[in-house]
Short mmCIF file of C-alpha atoms and ligand atoms in Angstrom, two decimals:
data_model
loop_
_atom_site.label_atom_id
_atom_site.label_comp_id
_atom_site.label_asym_id
_atom_site.label_seq_id
_atom_site.Cartn_x
_atom_site.Cartn_y
_atom_site.Cartn_z
CA MET A 1 -0.21 -0.20 0.53
CA ALA A 2 1.25 3.58 -0.76
CA ALA A 3 1.63 5.78 2.24
CA THR A 4 1.29 9.50 2.08
CA GLU A 5 3.48 10.79 5.19
CA THR A 6 6.16 9.38 6.34
CA ILE A 7 6.53 10.45 9.66
CA THR A 8 3.64 11.40 11.55
CA GLU A 9 3.40 13.14 14.89
CA GLY A 10 0.87 13.29 18.07
CA ASP A 11 1.19 13.75 21.16
CA GLY A 12 5.13 14.79 20.51
CA ILE A 13 5.83 11.56 19.66
CA LYS A 14 6.90 10.60 15.51
CA THR A 15 5.71 7.45 14.05
CA ILE A 16 7.28 5.76 11.30
CA THR A 17 5.87 2.76 9.67
CA THR A 18 6.77 3.29 6.62
CA HIS A 19 10.11 1.12 4.01
CA TYR A 20 11.04 2.78 0.26
CA VAL A 21 10.52 0.42 -2.09
CA ASP A 22 10.09 0.60 -5.70
CA GLY A 23 10.22 3.95 -5.77
CA ALA A 24 7.17 4.11 -3.69
CA PHE A 25 6.99 4.76 0.68
CA VAL A 26 4.94 1.73 1.38
CA GLU A 27 3.46 0.56 4.86
CA SER A 28 5.55 -2.11 6.91
CA HIS A 29 4.78 -5.36 6.42
CA GLY A 30 6.40 -6.06 9.22
CA ARG A 31 4.04 -5.21 12.04
CA GLU A 32 7.01 -5.29 15.50
CA THR A 33 7.36 -2.09 16.84
CA MET A 34 10.80 -0.22 18.40
CA ASP A 35 10.59 2.78 20.75
CA ILE A 36 12.99 5.67 19.76
CA ILE A 37 14.27 6.92 23.12
CA SER A 38 16.14 10.35 23.00
CA PRO A 39 19.93 10.14 24.63
CA THR A 40 20.16 13.43 26.28
CA SER A 41 16.45 13.22 28.11
CA GLY A 42 16.14 9.39 28.71
CA GLU A 43 12.17 9.88 26.89
CA LEU A 44 10.50 8.15 24.53
CA ILE A 45 10.39 10.64 21.91
CA GLY A 46 9.38 8.81 18.84
CA ARG A 47 8.43 4.45 17.47
CA VAL A 48 9.21 2.99 14.75
CA THR A 49 7.46 -0.15 12.74
CA LEU A 50 10.41 -2.78 11.95
CA GLY A 51 10.13 -4.21 8.79
CA ASP A 52 10.48 -8.22 8.54
CA GLN A 53 12.00 -10.90 5.87
CA GLU A 54 9.02 -10.33 3.55
CA ASP A 55 9.64 -6.60 3.15
CA THR A 56 13.47 -7.25 2.76
CA ARG A 57 12.14 -9.73 0.09
CA ARG A 58 10.57 -7.40 -2.05
CA ALA A 59 13.52 -4.96 -1.79
CA ILE A 60 15.08 -7.24 -3.06
CA ALA A 61 12.65 -8.35 -5.54
CA ALA A 62 12.21 -4.11 -6.65
CA ALA A 63 16.04 -3.66 -6.90
CA LYS A 64 16.72 -7.32 -9.28
CA ARG A 65 13.73 -5.70 -11.31
CA ALA A 66 15.46 -2.64 -11.78
CA PHE A 67 18.79 -4.40 -11.84
CA VAL A 68 18.15 -4.97 -15.60
CA THR A 69 18.14 -2.22 -16.87
CA PHE A 70 20.35 0.19 -14.28
CA GLY A 71 22.91 -2.37 -15.09
CA ARG A 72 23.89 -1.04 -18.85
CA THR A 73 23.51 2.68 -18.38
CA THR A 74 26.09 5.30 -19.28
CA LYS A 75 28.69 6.22 -16.99
CA GLU A 76 27.22 10.34 -18.43
CA GLU A 77 23.35 8.49 -17.37
CA ARG A 78 25.08 7.63 -14.04
CA ALA A 79 26.68 10.91 -13.33
CA SER A 80 23.47 12.78 -13.64
CA TYR A 81 21.33 10.24 -10.93
CA LEU A 82 25.08 11.44 -9.09
CA ARG A 83 24.18 14.93 -9.14
CA GLN A 84 20.16 14.78 -8.51
CA LEU A 85 21.22 12.60 -5.34
CA HIS A 86 23.52 15.33 -4.24
CA GLU A 87 21.63 17.97 -4.56
CA ALA A 88 18.55 16.43 -3.12
CA VAL A 89 20.83 15.26 0.28
CA SER A 90 22.34 19.13 0.03
CA ALA A 91 18.57 20.37 0.45
CA ARG A 92 18.04 18.50 3.10
CA VAL A 93 21.42 19.30 5.38
CA ASP A 94 19.48 20.80 8.10
CA ASP A 95 16.68 18.14 8.60
CA LEU A 96 19.04 15.23 9.15
CA THR A 97 21.54 16.95 11.39
CA ALA A 98 18.58 18.19 13.58
CA ALA A 99 17.50 14.31 13.41
CA MET A 100 21.13 12.77 14.17
CA VAL A 101 21.21 15.13 17.19
CA GLN A 102 18.04 14.33 18.47
CA GLU A 103 18.43 10.18 18.21
CA TYR A 104 21.42 9.67 19.21
CA GLY A 105 22.91 12.69 20.81
CA GLY A 106 25.34 13.83 17.80
CA VAL A 107 26.98 17.21 18.61
CA VAL A 108 25.62 19.13 16.17
CA GLN A 109 30.06 20.35 15.53
CA PHE A 110 30.42 16.85 14.25
CA ALA A 111 26.83 15.82 12.68
CA LYS A 112 26.29 18.61 10.52
CA PRO A 113 29.66 18.66 8.69
CA ILE A 114 29.42 15.15 8.32
CA VAL A 115 25.93 14.84 6.75
CA GLN A 116 27.55 17.70 4.53
CA SER A 117 29.88 15.33 3.58
CA GLY A 118 27.44 12.75 2.94
CA ALA A 119 26.01 14.81 0.44
CA ASN A 120 29.40 15.61 -1.17
CA ALA A 121 30.13 11.81 -1.64
CA PHE A 122 27.76 11.58 -4.90
CA LEU A 123 29.83 14.24 -6.29
CA ALA A 124 33.29 13.20 -5.19
CA SER A 125 31.45 9.63 -7.22
CA GLU A 126 30.95 11.20 -9.63
CA LYS A 127 34.78 12.56 -10.42
CA ALA A 128 35.95 8.90 -9.58
CA LEU A 129 33.01 8.03 -12.36
CA GLN A 130 34.79 10.22 -14.56
CA GLU A 131 38.50 9.16 -14.52
CA ILE A 132 38.00 4.82 -13.99
CA PRO A 133 39.12 3.34 -17.58
CA TRP A 134 35.49 1.46 -18.03
CA THR A 135 36.75 -0.45 -21.34
CA GLN A 136 40.57 -1.10 -21.85
CA ARG A 137 41.13 -2.96 -24.46
CA TRP A 138 44.53 -4.76 -25.98
CA GLY A 139 45.74 -6.69 -29.24
CA LYS A 140 42.56 -8.83 -29.55
CA THR A 141 41.52 -8.73 -25.39
CA THR A 142 39.06 -5.57 -24.01
CA VAL A 143 38.35 -5.87 -21.09
CA THR A 144 34.87 -3.80 -19.17
CA LEU A 145 34.52 -3.27 -15.64
CA GLU A 146 30.93 -4.29 -14.81
CA PRO A 147 28.50 -3.46 -11.84
CA VAL A 148 28.72 -6.36 -10.05
CA GLY A 149 24.55 -7.42 -9.44
CA VAL A 150 22.26 -6.21 -6.44
CA ALA A 151 24.12 -4.79 -3.42
CA GLY A 152 23.15 -5.10 0.27
CA LEU A 153 24.23 -1.45 2.47
CA ILE A 154 23.83 -2.37 5.44
CA THR A 155 25.27 0.61 8.57
CA ALA A 156 26.09 1.47 11.86
CA TRP A 157 23.97 3.77 13.81
CA ASN A 158 27.34 6.73 14.69
CA ALA A 159 27.24 7.96 11.00
CA ASN A 160 24.37 6.28 9.20
CA ALA A 161 23.49 9.11 6.30
CA LEU A 162 26.48 9.46 5.69
CA PHE A 163 27.30 5.69 5.80
CA ILE A 164 24.08 5.71 2.83
CA CYS A 165 25.87 8.37 1.36
CA LEU A 166 29.13 6.84 1.46
CA LYS A 167 27.91 3.39 -0.17
CA LEU A 168 24.81 4.46 -2.78
CA ALA A 169 27.36 7.14 -4.18
CA SER A 170 29.89 4.37 -4.84
CA ALA A 171 26.97 2.16 -6.15
CA VAL A 172 25.46 4.14 -8.32
CA GLY A 173 28.49 5.69 -9.91
CA ALA A 174 29.17 1.42 -11.00
CA GLY A 175 25.34 1.04 -11.62
CA CYS A 176 24.34 -1.78 -8.98
CA THR A 177 20.85 -1.59 -7.54
CA VAL A 178 20.69 -1.67 -3.78
CA VAL A 179 18.40 -2.34 -0.90
CA ILE A 180 20.01 -0.17 1.99
CA LYS A 181 19.17 -2.11 5.78
CA PRO A 182 20.14 1.31 7.89
CA SER A 183 20.84 0.62 11.55
CA GLU A 184 17.50 0.76 13.59
CA LEU A 185 18.97 3.29 15.79
CA SER A 186 19.31 5.47 12.76
CA SER A 187 14.89 5.42 11.77
CA LEU A 188 14.53 9.40 12.45
CA GLN A 189 17.28 9.97 9.82
CA THR A 190 16.80 7.41 7.58
CA GLN A 191 13.00 8.32 7.24
CA VAL A 192 14.60 12.25 6.11
CA MET A 193 16.60 9.84 3.33
CA LEU A 194 14.06 8.32 2.06
CA GLU A 195 12.48 11.65 1.56
CA CYS A 196 16.36 13.11 -0.18
CA LEU A 197 15.90 9.64 -2.27
CA ASN A 198 12.15 9.66 -3.73
CA ALA A 199 12.91 13.27 -4.49
CA ALA A 200 16.40 12.36 -6.49
CA LYS A 201 14.18 10.99 -8.97
CA LEU A 202 16.32 7.49 -9.44
CA PRO A 203 14.34 4.74 -11.62
CA LYS A 204 12.10 2.84 -9.22
CA GLY A 205 13.75 -0.13 -7.64
CA VAL A 206 16.99 1.26 -7.64
CA CYS A 207 17.86 2.27 -4.20
CA ASN A 208 15.04 0.20 -1.82
CA VAL A 209 15.23 0.62 2.01
CA VAL A 210 13.92 -1.19 4.92
CA THR A 211 14.30 -0.42 8.82
CA GLY A 212 14.68 -3.40 10.37
CA ARG A 213 16.71 -5.69 12.56
CA GLY A 214 20.33 -7.37 11.83
CA ASP A 215 19.17 -9.94 12.21
CA VAL A 216 16.08 -9.92 10.68
CA VAL A 217 16.22 -7.89 7.69
CA GLY A 218 20.40 -7.59 7.44
CA ALA A 219 20.77 -11.34 7.36
CA GLU A 220 17.59 -11.86 4.57
CA LEU A 221 19.96 -9.47 2.68
CA VAL A 222 22.72 -11.78 3.24
CA ARG A 223 21.57 -15.43 3.05
CA ASN A 224 19.54 -14.09 -0.50
CA PRO A 225 20.53 -15.51 -3.47
CA ASP A 226 19.58 -12.10 -5.63
CA VAL A 227 22.52 -10.38 -3.75
CA ALA A 228 25.45 -9.86 -5.67
CA LYS A 229 27.23 -7.83 -2.91
CA ILE A 230 27.09 -6.53 1.05
CA SER A 231 28.83 -3.98 1.98
CA PHE A 232 28.62 -3.34 5.92
CA THR A 233 29.37 -0.83 8.68
CA GLY A 234 29.60 -1.25 12.24
CA SER A 235 31.04 -4.76 14.43
CA VAL A 236 33.66 -7.03 13.96
CA ALA A 237 31.70 -9.69 15.41
CA VAL A 238 28.81 -9.04 12.61
CA GLY A 239 31.27 -8.27 10.49
CA GLN A 240 32.72 -11.59 11.17
CA GLY A 241 28.93 -13.53 10.43
CA ILE A 242 28.21 -12.00 7.28
CA MET A 243 31.55 -13.45 5.90
CA ARG A 244 30.29 -16.62 7.07
CA ASP A 245 26.54 -16.09 6.39
CA GLY A 246 27.75 -14.83 2.71
CA ALA A 247 29.73 -17.58 2.03
CA ALA A 248 27.06 -19.94 1.08
CA THR A 249 26.13 -17.49 -1.57
CA MET A 250 29.31 -16.54 -2.37
CA LYS A 251 28.52 -13.11 -1.62
CA ARG A 252 30.99 -10.08 -2.30
CA VAL A 253 31.97 -8.87 0.71
CA THR A 254 33.13 -4.94 2.21
CA LEU A 255 33.08 -4.43 5.37
CA GLU A 256 34.40 -1.72 7.58
CA LEU A 257 35.03 -2.23 11.12
CA GLY A 258 35.83 -1.13 14.84
CA GLY A 259 39.22 0.12 15.12
CA LYS A 260 41.94 1.32 18.58
CA SER A 261 43.69 4.06 16.72
CA PRO A 262 47.48 5.30 17.42
CA THR A 263 48.13 8.59 17.48
CA ILE A 264 51.98 9.36 18.07
CA LEU A 265 52.90 12.55 19.65
CA LEU A 266 56.70 12.72 18.42
CA ASP A 267 59.34 14.55 20.88
CA ASP A 268 59.50 17.83 18.38
CA ALA A 269 55.57 18.15 18.36
CA ALA A 270 54.45 21.04 19.52
CA LEU A 271 52.51 20.78 22.74
CA ASP A 272 50.59 23.35 22.81
CA GLN A 273 49.07 22.27 19.58
CA ALA A 274 49.04 18.50 19.32
CA ILE A 275 47.49 18.46 22.63
CA PRO A 276 44.15 20.08 21.16
CA ALA A 277 44.63 17.87 18.10
CA ALA A 278 44.49 14.42 19.75
CA LEU A 279 41.52 15.38 21.96
CA ILE A 280 40.06 15.71 18.98
CA MET A 281 41.02 13.32 17.34
CA ALA A 282 39.76 10.93 20.87
CA PHE A 283 36.15 12.44 21.29
CA LEU A 284 35.31 12.69 18.11
CA ASN A 285 32.00 12.26 18.06
CA SER A 286 31.90 11.64 21.87
CA GLY A 287 34.13 9.20 21.24
CA GLN A 288 31.59 7.08 19.49
CA ALA A 289 33.82 6.86 16.24
CA CYS A 290 35.16 4.29 14.79
CA ALA A 291 38.59 6.37 13.58
CA ALA A 292 39.02 7.92 17.14
CA GLY A 293 42.88 7.91 18.47
CA THR A 294 42.00 6.37 21.46
CA ARG A 295 45.59 5.80 22.28
CA LEU A 296 48.17 8.07 22.98
CA LEU A 297 51.59 7.69 22.25
CA VAL A 298 54.16 9.83 24.53
CA PRO A 299 57.76 10.24 24.95
CA LYS A 300 58.07 9.00 28.41
CA SER A 301 60.41 12.75 28.74
CA GLN A 302 57.05 14.77 27.74
CA LEU A 303 54.99 12.67 30.32
CA GLU A 304 54.57 15.42 32.65
CA GLY A 305 54.00 18.87 30.74
CA VAL A 306 51.83 16.09 28.06
CA LYS A 307 49.68 16.09 31.61
CA ARG A 308 49.25 18.80 31.80
CA GLY A 309 48.30 20.12 28.58
CA ILE A 310 46.20 17.74 28.41
CA ARG A 311 44.35 19.24 32.35
CA THR A 312 43.86 22.27 30.63
CA ALA A 313 42.83 21.46 26.84
CA MET A 314 39.88 19.26 28.48
CA ARG A 315 38.44 22.42 30.01
CA SER A 316 37.61 23.43 26.66
CA PHE A 317 35.66 20.02 25.84
CA THR A 318 32.25 20.37 27.38
CA VAL A 319 29.82 18.10 28.21
CA GLY A 320 26.26 19.28 27.15
CA ASP A 321 23.44 19.69 24.89
CA PRO A 322 24.29 18.52 21.56
CA ALA A 323 21.95 20.53 19.77
CA ASP A 324 24.16 23.44 21.44
CA SER A 325 27.05 24.50 18.28
CA LYS A 326 29.86 24.89 21.77
CA THR A 327 29.25 21.58 23.29
CA ALA A 328 31.89 18.95 22.26
CA ILE A 329 30.91 15.76 24.63
CA GLY A 330 27.03 15.15 23.92
CA PRO A 331 25.37 11.46 25.95
CA MET A 332 26.33 8.24 24.52
CA VAL A 333 23.60 7.14 21.84
CA SER A 334 21.97 4.14 24.94
CA GLN A 335 21.82 3.29 28.26
CA LYS A 336 23.11 -0.11 26.71
CA GLN A 337 26.10 2.05 25.51
CA TYR A 338 26.80 4.39 28.56
CA GLU A 339 27.13 0.91 30.75
CA HIS A 340 29.26 -0.57 28.30
CA VAL A 341 31.33 2.63 28.13
CA GLN A 342 31.19 2.92 32.59
CA SER A 343 32.05 -1.26 32.42
CA TYR A 344 35.49 -0.38 30.39
CA ILE A 345 36.14 3.17 33.21
CA ARG A 346 35.68 0.85 36.03
CA LYS A 347 38.43 -2.28 34.37
CA GLY A 348 40.83 0.49 33.77
CA ILE A 349 40.49 0.93 36.89
CA GLU A 350 41.17 -2.18 38.86
CA GLU A 351 44.00 -3.13 36.00
CA GLY A 352 45.94 -0.44 37.61
CA ALA A 353 45.61 2.48 35.23
CA GLU A 354 46.14 5.94 37.00
CA VAL A 355 42.51 8.54 35.70
CA LEU A 356 44.04 11.86 35.30
CA VAL A 357 40.81 13.75 34.37
CA GLY A 358 37.39 11.83 34.42
CA GLY A 359 36.35 8.75 36.19
CA GLU A 360 32.97 6.79 36.86
CA GLY A 361 29.53 8.90 36.74
CA HIS A 362 27.41 10.63 35.07
CA PRO A 363 29.05 14.63 35.15
CA GLU A 364 27.79 16.34 37.61
CA GLY A 365 24.64 18.28 36.24
CA PHE A 366 24.01 15.48 33.74
CA GLN A 367 21.54 13.04 35.95
CA ALA A 368 18.66 12.27 32.98
CA GLY A 369 20.00 10.66 29.55
CA TYR A 370 23.59 8.72 29.21
CA PHE A 371 25.79 11.64 29.21
CA LEU A 372 29.55 10.83 31.22
CA LYS A 373 32.36 12.15 32.29
CA PRO A 374 34.90 12.21 29.41
CA THR A 375 38.10 10.24 30.71
CA VAL A 376 41.96 10.52 29.65
CA PHE A 377 43.59 7.61 31.88
CA VAL A 378 47.85 7.60 32.38
CA ASN A 379 49.88 4.53 33.24
CA VAL A 380 48.46 2.81 30.14
CA ARG A 381 50.39 -0.48 29.57
CA ASN A 382 49.19 -1.33 25.95
CA ASP A 383 48.37 -5.17 26.69
CA MET A 384 45.61 -3.22 29.50
CA THR A 385 41.96 -4.39 28.37
CA ILE A 386 41.34 -0.23 27.59
CA ALA A 387 44.16 -0.26 25.11
CA GLN A 388 43.45 -3.30 23.37
CA GLU A 389 39.34 -3.46 23.33
CA GLU A 390 37.31 -0.66 21.61
CA ILE A 391 35.67 1.15 23.98
CA PHE A 392 33.19 2.88 21.45
CA GLY A 393 32.64 6.58 23.82
CA PRO A 394 34.93 9.11 25.69
CA VAL A 395 37.85 7.30 27.37
CA LEU A 396 41.31 7.58 25.94
CA CYS A 397 44.63 5.91 26.93
CA VAL A 398 47.49 7.48 27.43
CA ILE A 399 50.31 5.05 26.65
CA THR A 400 54.70 6.25 26.77
CA TYR A 401 57.40 4.97 24.82
CA ALA A 402 60.80 5.51 25.25
CA SER A 403 62.59 5.32 21.07
CA GLU A 404 61.00 6.47 18.05
CA ASP A 405 60.76 1.99 16.65
CA GLU A 406 59.49 1.87 20.26
CA ALA A 407 56.30 4.34 19.96
CA ILE A 408 55.65 2.30 16.21
CA ARG A 409 55.79 -1.23 17.67
CA ILE A 410 53.25 -0.02 20.36
CA ALA A 411 50.59 1.35 17.21
CA ASN A 412 51.19 -1.55 15.54
CA ASP A 413 50.79 -3.89 18.39
CA SER A 414 46.71 -4.06 18.16
CA LYS A 415 44.73 -6.75 16.90
CA TYR A 416 42.51 -3.16 14.46
CA GLY A 417 43.82 -1.03 11.88
CA LEU A 418 41.74 1.32 10.51
CA HIS A 419 43.39 4.58 11.69
CA ALA A 420 46.74 5.99 12.85
CA ALA A 421 47.34 9.82 13.12
CA VAL A 422 51.17 10.90 13.16
CA LEU A 423 51.92 14.92 15.21
CA GLY A 424 55.17 16.42 14.45
CA THR A 425 57.23 19.60 13.20
CA ASP A 426 59.22 17.67 11.40
CA LEU A 427 57.78 17.05 8.29
CA GLU A 428 59.84 13.91 6.78
CA ARG A 429 60.54 12.26 10.57
CA ALA A 430 56.66 12.42 10.79
CA ARG A 431 55.88 10.86 7.03
CA ARG A 432 58.48 7.98 7.49
CA VAL A 433 56.27 6.86 10.88
CA ALA A 434 53.88 7.05 9.12
CA SER A 435 54.67 5.00 6.55
CA GLN A 436 55.74 1.36 9.10
CA ILE A 437 51.73 1.91 10.58
CA ARG A 438 49.81 -1.00 9.27
CA ALA A 439 46.63 0.78 8.56
CA GLY A 440 44.20 1.79 6.09
CA ARG A 441 44.47 5.78 6.82
CA VAL A 442 47.91 7.81 7.84
CA VAL A 443 47.22 12.18 9.22
CA ILE A 444 49.59 13.99 10.13
CA ASN A 445 48.88 16.69 12.30
CA SER A 446 45.45 17.11 12.28
CA MET A 447 42.10 15.05 11.34
CA THR A 448 42.05 16.08 7.37
CA ASP A 449 40.29 14.71 4.58
CA ASP A 450 40.07 13.97 0.98
CA PRO A 451 36.66 12.18 -0.44
CA GLN A 452 39.08 10.53 -3.40
CA ALA A 453 41.78 8.70 -0.96
CA PRO A 454 40.16 5.49 -0.11
CA TRP A 455 39.14 4.49 3.47
CA GLY A 456 39.32 0.95 5.57
CA GLY A 457 41.09 -1.38 7.86
CA PHE A 458 43.92 -2.94 7.96
CA LYS A 459 43.39 -6.78 10.34
CA TYR A 460 40.24 -6.73 12.63
CA SER A 461 39.59 -3.04 10.84
CA GLY A 462 38.12 -4.55 7.80
CA ILE A 463 38.32 -5.56 4.24
CA GLY A 464 38.35 -3.20 0.92
CA ARG A 465 37.67 0.07 0.53
CA GLU A 466 35.33 3.52 0.48
CA TYR A 467 35.18 6.80 -1.31
CA GLY A 468 36.38 7.25 -4.57
CA ARG A 469 37.97 5.28 -7.32
CA TYR A 470 38.38 2.60 -4.37
CA GLY A 471 34.92 2.91 -3.44
CA ILE A 472 33.23 2.20 -7.07
CA GLU A 473 35.14 -0.58 -7.27
CA ALA A 474 34.62 -2.66 -4.98
CA PHE A 475 31.00 -2.50 -6.78
CA VAL A 476 31.93 -3.99 -10.66
CA GLU A 477 34.02 -6.93 -11.41
CA THR A 478 35.96 -6.96 -14.45
CA ARG A 479 34.85 -8.89 -17.59
CA ALA A 480 37.92 -9.66 -20.76
CA ILE A 481 36.18 -10.64 -24.24
CA LEU A 482 38.77 -11.92 -26.70
CA GLU A 483 38.52 -12.00 -30.25
P1 NAD B 501 26.42 -3.24 15.02
O1 NAD B 501 27.32 -4.71 14.11
O2 NAD B 501 26.28 -3.40 15.67
O3 NAD B 501 25.60 -3.28 13.66
C1 NAD B 501 26.05 -2.34 12.59
C2 NAD B 501 24.47 -3.07 11.86
O4 NAD B 501 24.61 -4.40 11.17
C3 NAD B 501 23.30 -1.96 12.12
O5 NAD B 501 22.88 -2.08 10.73
C4 NAD B 501 22.82 -3.73 12.82
O6 NAD B 501 21.41 -3.64 12.44
C5 NAD B 501 22.94 -5.17 11.73
N1 NAD B 501 23.17 -5.97 11.82
C6 NAD B 501 23.47 -6.08 13.20
N2 NAD B 501 23.21 -8.50 13.64
C7 NAD B 501 23.78 -8.59 12.40
C8 NAD B 501 23.32 -9.55 11.00
N3 NAD B 501 23.16 -10.50 11.49
N4 NAD B 501 23.08 -9.03 9.69
C9 NAD B 501 23.29 -8.34 9.12
N5 NAD B 501 23.07 -7.74 9.88
C10 NAD B 501 23.06 -7.16 11.17
O7 NAD B 501 27.28 -1.69 15.02
P2 NAD B 501 26.74 -0.41 15.41
O8 NAD B 501 26.54 -1.34 16.93
O9 NAD B 501 25.28 -0.20 15.11
O10 NAD B 501 27.87 0.21 15.29
C11 NAD B 501 28.97 0.59 15.65
C12 NAD B 501 30.16 -0.66 15.48
O11 NAD B 501 30.69 -0.18 14.21
C13 NAD B 501 31.92 -0.32 16.22
O12 NAD B 501 32.34 -1.32 16.25
C14 NAD B 501 32.86 0.72 14.92
O13 NAD B 501 34.02 0.76 15.14
C15 NAD B 501 31.99 0.29 13.39
N6 NAD B 501 32.02 0.95 12.60
C16 NAD B 501 32.79 1.09 11.55
C17 NAD B 501 33.26 2.00 10.72
C18 NAD B 501 34.12 2.14 9.62
O14 NAD B 501 33.88 2.56 8.79
N7 NAD B 501 35.27 1.31 9.73
C19 NAD B 501 32.15 3.64 10.52
C20 NAD B 501 31.62 3.53 11.86
C21 NAD B 501 31.01 2.62 12.62
#
């Protein structure tokens, strides 16, 4: 049944009952509902109806039908669809930001640029599309790049709108049709995104979205033989399950997983700049970021100066209302995540690390909602649990090193390899150190972005890459024709 409204509101509660299938908003076949709780107040703000296996199968069938034509589009046609998507998402940046602030407590100073970069991902993909050699010939051989087929795009909640845009930009650039399974914790953002997709006026069935549980909608995408590829952003455990279960239907997979990223402070770094930069990377998205630089490696001889610098710089990392543009750290996404982070702070203390700033419990004046104290530990050894496991909250471990070689060894002594940072004045030396870090992306001196640079992890941080040309190439097969 075609629905006319995507979000209805009564008694201050938003109600969402629709998915987006075959170019139309459709009422959910699944009947299970889930409450949307504000992380800022702990109060009920909405309710979403979750899709089921039948909703997912209808979406896959629509994507399969659409692929017959969409898989044969020219790159010029796909470039124009990417521009339409860019325009549609750009027009709703403020609404998407507001939804992120409201439903997961994303601070506006992080949420807005994240949404904006999601909108820009479509233009980056358009640029990459023009540069990729879609057809190459030598002798009597012709090699073409072909879209892999229907793709299932499964996203995490912590920047759901960005992940949808990134994956969609690459899939559409390649000529794939998609079924998106956004995080069920991101229903408000997703609903705005559905309206964007509808406004972008892509051919029917190219983009389909079913909100639902991972073990229902996600699992059907992974199992279904009509889905050729899964592009996933989320936890290692779920990523491993996707590889295992996807093997039965020979799924191609891109997995963007967790991290425990090191920031190496070299002994020639200017501390007044390097320490705030290190803290920004550590507390990105209130620490709920895969790339967060949660291990700060400092020269042993400079520890006291670094501790003083951290205490001073932490005064500007204010906890508060995520909608306030001055707030640096908002609440955790859920009570479960709040307790998860608290358990790691306790574990750090039990294992002998020293709390320099923060500690257990709510900050003063924030008893409601899921606010916690941003915490910095010193006297941390790299083999402690808090230095090895992804906490996904604002908890920074300061670890000392005696030599550059030891810093590199500690940085690489992790099962993860997603992101890293090197802070130092001598750029040649910083580059030398960066080139020895086993991570998919290493930034020098500050967090910076390039929409054409690949994103993805070594080791347990994942398989494959996103962004620009690398992102599109993850959605194609090569075909050689020999005469
Ligand atoms: P999660 O793994 O719990 O969930 C991610 C998505 O997978 C959700 O949409 C969920 O519904 C779905 N899912 C759950 N079970 C599934 C199943 N059996 N089959 C298919 N899909 C299933 O992760 P999360 O809590 O949403 O996100 C946090 C994690 O994501 C962290 O580990 C973080 O580091 C990681 N992450 C990685 C990146 C990156 O780019 N590398 C970016 C953001 C987040």
